[in-house]
Amino acid sequence: MASYTHSSKGTPGQSKLFLNPAALSPAGDRANHTTFWRNPKVGNIYRNTEYITAPITQPLLNYCGLTEDKFASLTEPIEVLDMCCGAGVVSAGIQEMLKSTGQVVVRLNMSGAELGRTAGRIRRWSRRIWRFDFIVVGMALMVVAEPYAGLAELYRVLKPGGRIASSTWATEGWVYDTRDAVANLSVPGQQPVPWPQKSCHLTGLWSPGAWDDPYFAAAMYNASGLTEIDSETLAKPITFRDPEQFCIVFQALLTGTVGRYWSEEQKEKLRHKLKPVIVEYLGKKYGGGPFEIERSIVLVSGTKAKV
């Protein structure tokens, strides 16, 4: 595992692993998350992130132990939880591996009656002890308000001997181009709008803790009680055909960054200018054609000890 370092000094008694960050306001942070995820625009545009999440699905499944060989050798059913499923790329990846068996993992039905039945089933689940053999958490722990409580709950519902794996962002290279694009964007008479100046200004924006560091992620797995922990950083550069596609794919994160960094006046007067400014900058820099953005993720997995 790579080493984890941090230059700032914590307050007396503060965990060096940021289990209780001094600057965190839990109530305020939860409120921010609630506002962000209830924004209809976020829900509607989140599916566009599949372009960048799909390529890391198979490495995540492999890290959890859900490989083609594993499925081929099964002699009895297993329970798999696709937590924070987002655009559904994890379940799609599992179904792709199961095609030859004719099994189906996820059923989708939009009828009111079926949705009502599903809601009732979920309520019954909440009253029973549900256990899973594998839990997969794709690109989520770093954008939820209480990742440690979430990890503890996942540990609770994992069967003894079961395995959990998660991916979180490590380096988001698109920050640098967007930073330069908005360098002169401002309300008349004011300074340019603030924007993440480097990757960590984005990756540490929502969730407490350094989830962009494989050592930290592994330490949090250890703290939750998991064993046989592995972690690593995996480079996954992304190629975009043009600036328009870039803005569509990253629309949710651009929206979240504006919500976190800009004042109300800046949002009101400049939000509509953000995309044109970025498209113009990227078009000039890359000639309007395909270009590649640096991106890497942290993979971490662990096992719940058998009783």
mmCIF file of C-alpha atoms in Angstrom:
data_model
loop_
_atom_site.group_PDB
_atom_site.id
_atom_site.type_symbol
_atom_site.label_atom_id
_atom_site.label_comp_id
_atom_site.label_asym_id
_atom_site.label_seq_id
_atom_site.Cartn_x
_atom_site.Cartn_y
_atom_site.Cartn_z
ATOM 1 C CA MET A 1 0.000 0.000 0.000
ATOM 2 C CA ALA A 2 1.224 3.496 -0.741
ATOM 3 C CA SER A 3 2.001 5.683 2.231
ATOM 4 C CA TYR A 4 -0.397 8.375 3.327
ATOM 5 C CA THR A 5 0.890 11.799 4.305
ATOM 6 C CA HIS A 6 -0.741 15.104 5.052
ATOM 7 C CA SER A 7 1.035 18.359 5.730
ATOM 8 C CA SER A 8 -1.504 20.251 7.814
ATOM 9 C CA LYS A 9 -1.605 19.977 11.579
ATOM 10 C CA GLY A 10 -4.646 18.594 13.298
ATOM 11 C CA THR A 11 -6.156 19.784 16.513
ATOM 12 C CA PRO A 12 -5.176 17.995 19.727
ATOM 13 C CA GLY A 13 -6.771 14.576 19.840
ATOM 14 C CA GLN A 14 -7.746 14.662 16.168
ATOM 15 C CA SER A 15 -7.242 11.364 14.361
ATOM 16 C CA LYS A 16 -4.315 11.382 11.966
ATOM 17 C CA LEU A 17 -6.527 9.410 9.611
ATOM 18 C CA PHE A 18 -9.176 12.144 9.620
ATOM 19 C CA LEU A 19 -11.868 10.046 11.266
ATOM 20 C CA ASN A 20 -13.046 13.271 12.880
ATOM 21 C CA PRO A 21 -11.844 16.194 10.756
ATOM 22 C CA ALA A 22 -11.687 19.428 12.730
ATOM 23 C CA ALA A 23 -13.275 21.455 9.937
ATOM 24 C CA LEU A 24 -16.209 19.120 9.376
ATOM 25 C CA SER A 25 -19.681 20.339 10.225
ATOM 26 C CA PRO A 26 -21.702 17.103 10.094
ATOM 27 C CA ALA A 27 -25.109 18.758 10.064
ATOM 28 C CA GLY A 28 -24.091 21.273 7.409
ATOM 29 C CA ASP A 29 -22.383 18.641 5.315
ATOM 30 C CA ARG A 30 -25.417 16.355 5.424
ATOM 31 C CA ALA A 31 -27.614 19.276 4.435
ATOM 32 C CA ASN A 32 -25.341 20.035 1.497
ATOM 33 C CA HIS A 33 -25.477 16.435 0.332
ATOM 34 C CA THR A 34 -29.244 16.317 0.656
ATOM 35 C CA THR A 35 -29.591 19.484 -1.406
ATOM 36 C CA PHE A 36 -27.156 18.262 -4.049
ATOM 37 C CA TRP A 37 -28.614 14.788 -4.574
ATOM 38 C CA ARG A 38 -32.230 16.016 -4.523
ATOM 39 C CA ASN A 39 -31.483 18.459 -7.326
ATOM 40 C CA PRO A 40 -33.454 17.082 -10.323
ATOM 41 C CA LYS A 41 -30.677 18.173 -12.674
ATOM 42 C CA VAL A 42 -28.178 15.943 -10.883
ATOM 43 C CA GLY A 43 -30.414 12.923 -11.179
ATOM 44 C CA ASN A 44 -31.159 13.577 -14.830
ATOM 45 C CA ILE A 45 -27.539 14.079 -15.871
ATOM 46 C CA TYR A 46 -25.918 11.475 -13.613
ATOM 47 C CA ARG A 47 -26.436 8.766 -16.220
ATOM 48 C CA ASN A 48 -23.920 10.557 -18.454
ATOM 49 C CA THR A 49 -21.138 9.557 -16.061
ATOM 50 C CA GLU A 50 -21.422 5.986 -17.335
ATOM 51 C CA TYR A 51 -18.836 6.962 -19.950
ATOM 52 C CA ILE A 52 -16.177 7.273 -17.243
ATOM 53 C CA THR A 53 -17.473 4.734 -14.709
ATOM 54 C CA ALA A 54 -18.022 1.816 -17.095
ATOM 55 C CA PRO A 55 -14.306 1.366 -17.970
ATOM 56 C CA ILE A 56 -13.411 0.808 -14.296
ATOM 57 C CA THR A 57 -16.207 -1.685 -13.613
ATOM 58 C CA GLN A 58 -14.348 -4.872 -14.531
ATOM 59 C CA PRO A 59 -11.236 -3.985 -12.464
ATOM 60 C CA LEU A 60 -13.546 -3.276 -9.501
ATOM 61 C CA LEU A 61 -15.375 -6.591 -9.898
ATOM 62 C CA ASN A 62 -12.065 -8.432 -10.211
ATOM 63 C CA TYR A 63 -10.869 -6.744 -7.038
ATOM 64 C CA CYS A 64 -13.939 -8.030 -5.236
ATOM 65 C CA GLY A 65 -13.318 -11.553 -6.514
ATOM 66 C CA LEU A 66 -16.268 -11.516 -8.912
ATOM 67 C CA THR A 67 -14.496 -12.903 -11.973
ATOM 68 C CA GLU A 68 -15.660 -15.057 -14.853
ATOM 69 C CA ASP A 69 -13.843 -18.009 -13.309
ATOM 70 C CA LYS A 70 -15.652 -17.393 -10.019
ATOM 71 C CA PHE A 71 -19.066 -17.434 -11.676
ATOM 72 C CA ALA A 72 -18.175 -20.482 -13.761
ATOM 73 C CA SER A 73 -17.206 -22.427 -10.631
ATOM 74 C CA LEU A 74 -20.310 -21.614 -8.564
ATOM 75 C CA THR A 75 -22.183 -24.611 -7.241
ATOM 76 C CA GLU A 76 -24.794 -22.623 -5.308
ATOM 77 C CA PRO A 77 -26.340 -19.131 -5.489
ATOM 78 C CA ILE A 78 -24.543 -16.120 -4.056
ATOM 79 C CA GLU A 79 -25.928 -12.786 -2.878
ATOM 80 C CA VAL A 80 -24.301 -9.688 -4.399
ATOM 81 C CA LEU A 81 -25.114 -6.127 -3.308
ATOM 82 C CA ASP A 82 -24.461 -3.401 -5.875
ATOM 83 C CA MET A 83 -24.400 -0.471 -3.445
ATOM 84 C CA CYS A 84 -24.903 3.080 -4.759
ATOM 85 C CA CYS A 85 -25.569 1.559 -8.163
ATOM 86 C CA GLY A 86 -25.726 4.888 -10.037
ATOM 87 C CA ALA A 87 -26.049 4.211 -13.757
ATOM 88 C CA GLY A 88 -26.045 0.453 -13.147
ATOM 89 C CA VAL A 89 -22.641 -0.307 -14.676
ATOM 90 C CA VAL A 90 -21.695 -2.849 -11.979
ATOM 91 C CA SER A 91 -24.857 -4.916 -12.421
ATOM 92 C CA ALA A 92 -24.418 -4.653 -16.187
ATOM 93 C CA GLY A 93 -20.873 -5.968 -15.852
ATOM 94 C CA ILE A 94 -22.039 -8.911 -13.762
ATOM 95 C CA GLN A 95 -24.811 -9.726 -16.220
ATOM 96 C CA GLU A 96 -22.300 -9.625 -19.057
ATOM 97 C CA MET A 97 -20.267 -12.332 -17.310
ATOM 98 C CA LEU A 98 -23.421 -14.365 -16.675
ATOM 99 C CA LYS A 99 -24.729 -14.276 -20.241
ATOM 100 C CA SER A 100 -23.635 -17.819 -20.957
ATOM 101 C CA THR A 101 -25.560 -19.117 -17.908
ATOM 102 C CA GLY A 102 -28.855 -17.472 -18.812
ATOM 103 C CA GLN A 103 -29.164 -15.988 -15.307
ATOM 104 C CA VAL A 104 -30.515 -12.498 -14.655
ATOM 105 C CA VAL A 105 -29.286 -10.375 -11.745
ATOM 106 C CA VAL A 106 -31.464 -7.266 -11.908
ATOM 107 C CA ARG A 107 -35.065 -6.840 -13.043
ATOM 108 C CA LEU A 108 -36.434 -3.465 -14.126
ATOM 109 C CA ASN A 109 -40.145 -2.710 -14.186
ATOM 110 C CA MET A 110 -41.752 0.724 -14.287
ATOM 111 C CA SER A 111 -45.373 -0.297 -13.582
ATOM 112 C CA GLY A 112 -46.933 1.182 -10.465
ATOM 113 C CA ALA A 113 -48.000 -2.224 -9.178
ATOM 114 C CA GLU A 114 -44.535 -3.686 -9.519
ATOM 115 C CA LEU A 115 -42.905 -0.667 -7.901
ATOM 116 C CA GLY A 116 -45.375 -0.982 -5.017
ATOM 117 C CA ARG A 117 -44.463 -4.622 -4.556
ATOM 118 C CA THR A 118 -40.774 -3.727 -4.588
ATOM 119 C CA ALA A 119 -41.308 -1.020 -1.964
ATOM 120 C CA GLY A 120 -43.085 -3.535 0.251
ATOM 121 C CA ARG A 121 -40.266 -6.018 -0.188
ATOM 122 C CA ILE A 122 -37.726 -3.372 0.820
ATOM 123 C CA ARG A 123 -39.728 -2.600 3.968
ATOM 124 C CA ARG A 124 -39.711 -6.298 4.848
ATOM 125 C CA TRP A 125 -35.965 -6.452 4.221
ATOM 126 C CA SER A 126 -35.459 -3.642 6.717
ATOM 127 C CA ARG A 127 -36.992 -5.856 9.410
ATOM 128 C CA ARG A 128 -34.820 -8.881 8.742
ATOM 129 C CA ILE A 129 -31.120 -9.612 8.875
ATOM 130 C CA TRP A 130 -29.957 -9.540 5.281
ATOM 131 C CA ARG A 131 -26.510 -10.888 4.446
ATOM 132 C CA PHE A 132 -24.422 -10.698 1.279
ATOM 133 C CA ASP A 133 -21.486 -12.735 -0.026
ATOM 134 C CA PHE A 134 -20.090 -9.813 -2.017
ATOM 135 C CA ILE A 135 -20.631 -6.055 -1.821
ATOM 136 C CA VAL A 136 -19.473 -3.703 -4.580
ATOM 137 C CA VAL A 137 -19.409 0.077 -4.062
ATOM 138 C CA GLY A 138 -18.506 1.915 -7.245
ATOM 139 C CA MET A 139 -17.337 5.543 -7.013
ATOM 140 C CA ALA A 140 -19.465 6.465 -4.007
ATOM 141 C CA LEU A 141 -17.708 6.549 -0.623
ATOM 142 C CA MET A 142 -15.997 9.822 -1.481
ATOM 143 C CA VAL A 143 -19.258 11.658 -2.226
ATOM 144 C CA VAL A 144 -21.458 10.648 0.705
ATOM 145 C CA ALA A 145 -21.729 12.676 3.884
ATOM 146 C CA GLU A 146 -21.057 9.823 6.321
ATOM 147 C CA PRO A 147 -18.775 7.275 4.616
ATOM 148 C CA TYR A 148 -17.623 5.689 7.887
ATOM 149 C CA ALA A 149 -21.167 5.000 9.072
ATOM 150 C CA GLY A 150 -21.899 3.632 5.612
ATOM 151 C CA LEU A 151 -18.871 1.352 5.678
ATOM 152 C CA ALA A 152 -19.853 0.087 9.125
ATOM 153 C CA GLU A 153 -23.339 -0.768 7.855
ATOM 154 C CA LEU A 154 -21.901 -2.581 4.857
ATOM 155 C CA TYR A 155 -19.687 -4.587 7.204
ATOM 156 C CA ARG A 156 -22.789 -5.478 9.244
ATOM 157 C CA VAL A 157 -24.654 -6.943 6.265
ATOM 158 C CA LEU A 158 -21.628 -8.765 4.838
ATOM 159 C CA LYS A 159 -21.546 -12.489 5.537
ATOM 160 C CA PRO A 160 -18.575 -13.866 7.493
ATOM 161 C CA GLY A 161 -16.014 -14.771 4.846
ATOM 162 C CA GLY A 162 -17.653 -12.326 2.428
ATOM 163 C CA ARG A 163 -15.743 -9.702 0.509
ATOM 164 C CA ILE A 164 -16.350 -6.015 -0.163
ATOM 165 C CA ALA A 165 -14.624 -3.811 -2.728
ATOM 166 C CA SER A 166 -14.952 -0.142 -3.562
ATOM 167 C CA SER A 167 -13.561 2.374 -6.012
ATOM 168 C CA THR A 168 -12.989 6.050 -5.280
ATOM 169 C CA TRP A 169 -11.366 8.763 -7.326
ATOM 170 C CA ALA A 170 -7.620 9.321 -7.027
ATOM 171 C CA THR A 171 -6.687 11.914 -9.659
ATOM 172 C CA GLU A 172 -9.183 13.914 -11.688
ATOM 173 C CA GLY A 173 -7.041 15.483 -14.386
ATOM 174 C CA TRP A 174 -9.900 17.409 -15.951
ATOM 175 C CA VAL A 175 -9.650 19.864 -13.051
ATOM 176 C CA TYR A 176 -6.626 21.551 -14.617
ATOM 177 C CA ASP A 177 -8.217 22.351 -17.976
ATOM 178 C CA THR A 178 -11.413 23.648 -16.387
ATOM 179 C CA ARG A 179 -9.341 25.692 -13.931
ATOM 180 C CA ASP A 180 -7.561 27.420 -16.795
ATOM 181 C CA ALA A 181 -10.805 27.824 -18.725
ATOM 182 C CA VAL A 182 -12.494 29.832 -15.938
ATOM 183 C CA ALA A 183 -9.383 31.764 -14.902
ATOM 184 C CA ASN A 184 -10.864 35.041 -16.149
ATOM 185 C CA LEU A 185 -14.548 34.337 -15.536
ATOM 186 C CA SER A 186 -15.945 36.880 -13.104
ATOM 187 C CA VAL A 187 -18.849 39.073 -12.164
ATOM 188 C CA PRO A 188 -18.002 42.622 -13.334
ATOM 189 C CA GLY A 189 -15.985 44.427 -10.672
ATOM 190 C CA GLN A 190 -15.188 41.205 -8.789
ATOM 191 C CA GLN A 191 -12.331 38.716 -8.689
ATOM 192 C CA PRO A 192 -12.464 35.626 -10.944
ATOM 193 C CA VAL A 193 -14.643 32.821 -9.634
ATOM 194 C CA PRO A 194 -12.952 30.275 -7.352
ATOM 195 C CA TRP A 195 -12.368 26.830 -8.816
ATOM 196 C CA PRO A 196 -10.438 23.693 -7.807
ATOM 197 C CA GLN A 197 -6.796 24.479 -8.547
ATOM 198 C CA LYS A 198 -5.637 20.877 -8.350
ATOM 199 C CA SER A 199 -7.210 17.449 -8.184
ATOM 200 C CA CYS A 200 -7.343 17.206 -4.385
ATOM 201 C CA HIS A 201 -9.438 20.397 -4.243
ATOM 202 C CA LEU A 202 -12.148 18.372 -5.971
ATOM 203 C CA THR A 203 -11.581 14.892 -4.559
ATOM 204 C CA GLY A 204 -11.810 16.203 -0.996
ATOM 205 C CA LEU A 205 -14.789 18.426 -1.688
ATOM 206 C CA TRP A 206 -17.682 16.328 -0.387
ATOM 207 C CA SER A 207 -16.564 13.520 1.872
ATOM 208 C CA PRO A 208 -14.417 13.732 5.007
ATOM 209 C CA GLY A 209 -11.188 11.840 4.606
ATOM 210 C CA ALA A 210 -8.496 11.259 1.985
ATOM 211 C CA TRP A 211 -10.325 8.703 -0.138
ATOM 212 C CA ASP A 212 -8.003 9.564 -3.020
ATOM 213 C CA ASP A 213 -5.167 7.786 -1.175
ATOM 214 C CA PRO A 214 -4.940 3.953 -1.232
ATOM 215 C CA TYR A 215 -3.286 3.780 2.195
ATOM 216 C CA PHE A 216 -6.058 5.831 3.789
ATOM 217 C CA ALA A 217 -8.789 3.774 2.095
ATOM 218 C CA ALA A 218 -7.177 0.554 3.313
ATOM 219 C CA ALA A 219 -6.866 1.971 6.830
ATOM 220 C CA MET A 220 -10.589 2.766 6.874
ATOM 221 C CA TYR A 221 -11.355 -0.810 5.833
ATOM 222 C CA ASN A 222 -9.152 -1.983 8.679
ATOM 223 C CA ALA A 223 -10.907 0.321 11.146
ATOM 224 C CA SER A 224 -14.282 -1.119 10.115
ATOM 225 C CA GLY A 225 -13.108 -4.626 11.040
ATOM 226 C CA LEU A 226 -12.228 -6.010 7.611
ATOM 227 C CA THR A 227 -9.152 -8.187 7.048
ATOM 228 C CA GLU A 228 -7.081 -9.415 4.074
ATOM 229 C CA ILE A 229 -7.110 -5.869 2.728
ATOM 230 C CA ASP A 230 -5.666 -4.895 -0.653
ATOM 231 C CA SER A 231 -5.494 -1.430 -2.171
ATOM 232 C CA GLU A 232 -3.917 0.218 -5.180
ATOM 233 C CA THR A 233 -4.171 3.138 -7.562
ATOM 234 C CA LEU A 234 -5.194 2.309 -11.119
ATOM 235 C CA ALA A 235 -4.666 4.742 -14.013
ATOM 236 C CA LYS A 236 -7.631 5.004 -16.378
ATOM 237 C CA PRO A 237 -7.192 7.919 -18.808
ATOM 238 C CA ILE A 238 -10.336 8.961 -20.667
ATOM 239 C CA THR A 239 -10.526 10.070 -24.307
ATOM 240 C CA PHE A 240 -13.212 12.539 -25.420
ATOM 241 C CA ARG A 241 -14.175 13.071 -29.034
ATOM 242 C CA ASP A 242 -14.727 16.825 -28.544
ATOM 243 C CA PRO A 243 -15.355 19.522 -25.885
ATOM 244 C CA GLU A 244 -19.127 19.073 -26.085
ATOM 245 C CA GLN A 245 -18.889 15.437 -25.002
ATOM 246 C CA PHE A 246 -16.548 16.442 -22.184
ATOM 247 C CA CYS A 247 -19.119 18.893 -20.796
ATOM 248 C CA ILE A 248 -21.945 16.354 -21.065
ATOM 249 C CA VAL A 249 -19.992 13.626 -19.246
ATOM 250 C CA PHE A 250 -18.788 15.899 -16.455
ATOM 251 C CA GLN A 251 -21.985 17.947 -16.146
ATOM 252 C CA ALA A 252 -22.852 16.508 -12.730
ATOM 253 C CA LEU A 253 -19.427 17.290 -11.285
ATOM 254 C CA LEU A 254 -19.368 20.733 -12.867
ATOM 255 C CA THR A 255 -22.772 21.386 -11.284
ATOM 256 C CA GLY A 256 -21.523 20.130 -7.921
ATOM 257 C CA THR A 257 -18.374 22.253 -8.100
ATOM 258 C CA VAL A 258 -20.346 25.394 -8.862
ATOM 259 C CA GLY A 259 -22.682 24.605 -5.977
ATOM 260 C CA ARG A 260 -19.775 24.185 -3.575
ATOM 261 C CA TYR A 261 -17.461 27.011 -4.717
ATOM 262 C CA TRP A 262 -19.555 29.868 -6.060
ATOM 263 C CA SER A 263 -21.574 32.520 -4.284
ATOM 264 C CA GLU A 264 -25.266 32.947 -5.020
ATOM 265 C CA GLU A 265 -24.535 36.019 -7.130
ATOM 266 C CA GLN A 266 -21.928 34.152 -9.144
ATOM 267 C CA LYS A 267 -24.325 31.262 -9.710
ATOM 268 C CA GLU A 268 -27.056 33.600 -10.870
ATOM 269 C CA LYS A 269 -24.911 35.681 -13.214
ATOM 270 C CA LEU A 270 -22.290 33.231 -14.470
ATOM 271 C CA ARG A 271 -23.668 29.687 -14.392
ATOM 272 C CA HIS A 272 -24.958 29.961 -17.964
ATOM 273 C CA LYS A 273 -21.498 31.055 -19.152
ATOM 274 C CA LEU A 274 -19.601 28.083 -17.707
ATOM 275 C CA LYS A 275 -20.127 25.566 -20.507
ATOM 276 C CA PRO A 276 -19.407 28.008 -23.374
ATOM 277 C CA VAL A 277 -16.198 29.136 -21.651
ATOM 278 C CA ILE A 278 -15.006 25.539 -21.179
ATOM 279 C CA VAL A 279 -15.968 24.490 -24.722
ATOM 280 C CA GLU A 280 -14.138 27.482 -26.187
ATOM 281 C CA TYR A 281 -10.997 26.846 -24.137
ATOM 282 C CA LEU A 282 -10.843 23.118 -24.894
ATOM 283 C CA GLY A 283 -11.558 23.762 -28.564
ATOM 284 C CA LYS A 284 -8.602 26.126 -28.830
ATOM 285 C CA LYS A 285 -6.261 23.916 -26.798
ATOM 286 C CA TYR A 286 -7.020 20.627 -28.561
ATOM 287 C CA GLY A 287 -8.063 21.908 -31.978
ATOM 288 C CA GLY A 288 -11.661 20.771 -31.590
ATOM 289 C CA GLY A 289 -10.745 17.111 -31.994
ATOM 290 C CA PRO A 290 -10.235 14.148 -29.669
ATOM 291 C CA PHE A 291 -8.207 14.664 -26.519
ATOM 292 C CA GLU A 292 -7.256 12.617 -23.468
ATOM 293 C CA ILE A 293 -7.707 13.486 -19.793
ATOM 294 C CA GLU A 294 -5.637 11.950 -16.999
ATOM 295 C CA ARG A 295 -7.729 10.000 -14.531
ATOM 296 C CA SER A 296 -6.981 7.383 -11.879
ATOM 297 C CA ILE A 297 -8.955 5.557 -9.201
ATOM 298 C CA VAL A 298 -8.306 3.908 -5.855
ATOM 299 C CA LEU A 299 -9.362 0.275 -5.563
ATOM 300 C CA VAL A 300 -9.645 -1.304 -2.109
ATOM 301 C CA SER A 301 -11.077 -4.623 -0.958
ATOM 302 C CA GLY A 302 -11.343 -6.555 2.288
ATOM 303 C CA THR A 303 -12.811 -9.694 3.814
ATOM 304 C CA LYS A 304 -15.040 -10.144 6.852
ATOM 305 C CA ALA A 305 -13.361 -12.734 9.055
ATOM 306 C CA LYS A 306 -15.185 -16.033 9.460
ATOM 307 C CA VAL A 307 -16.645 -16.642 12.908
#
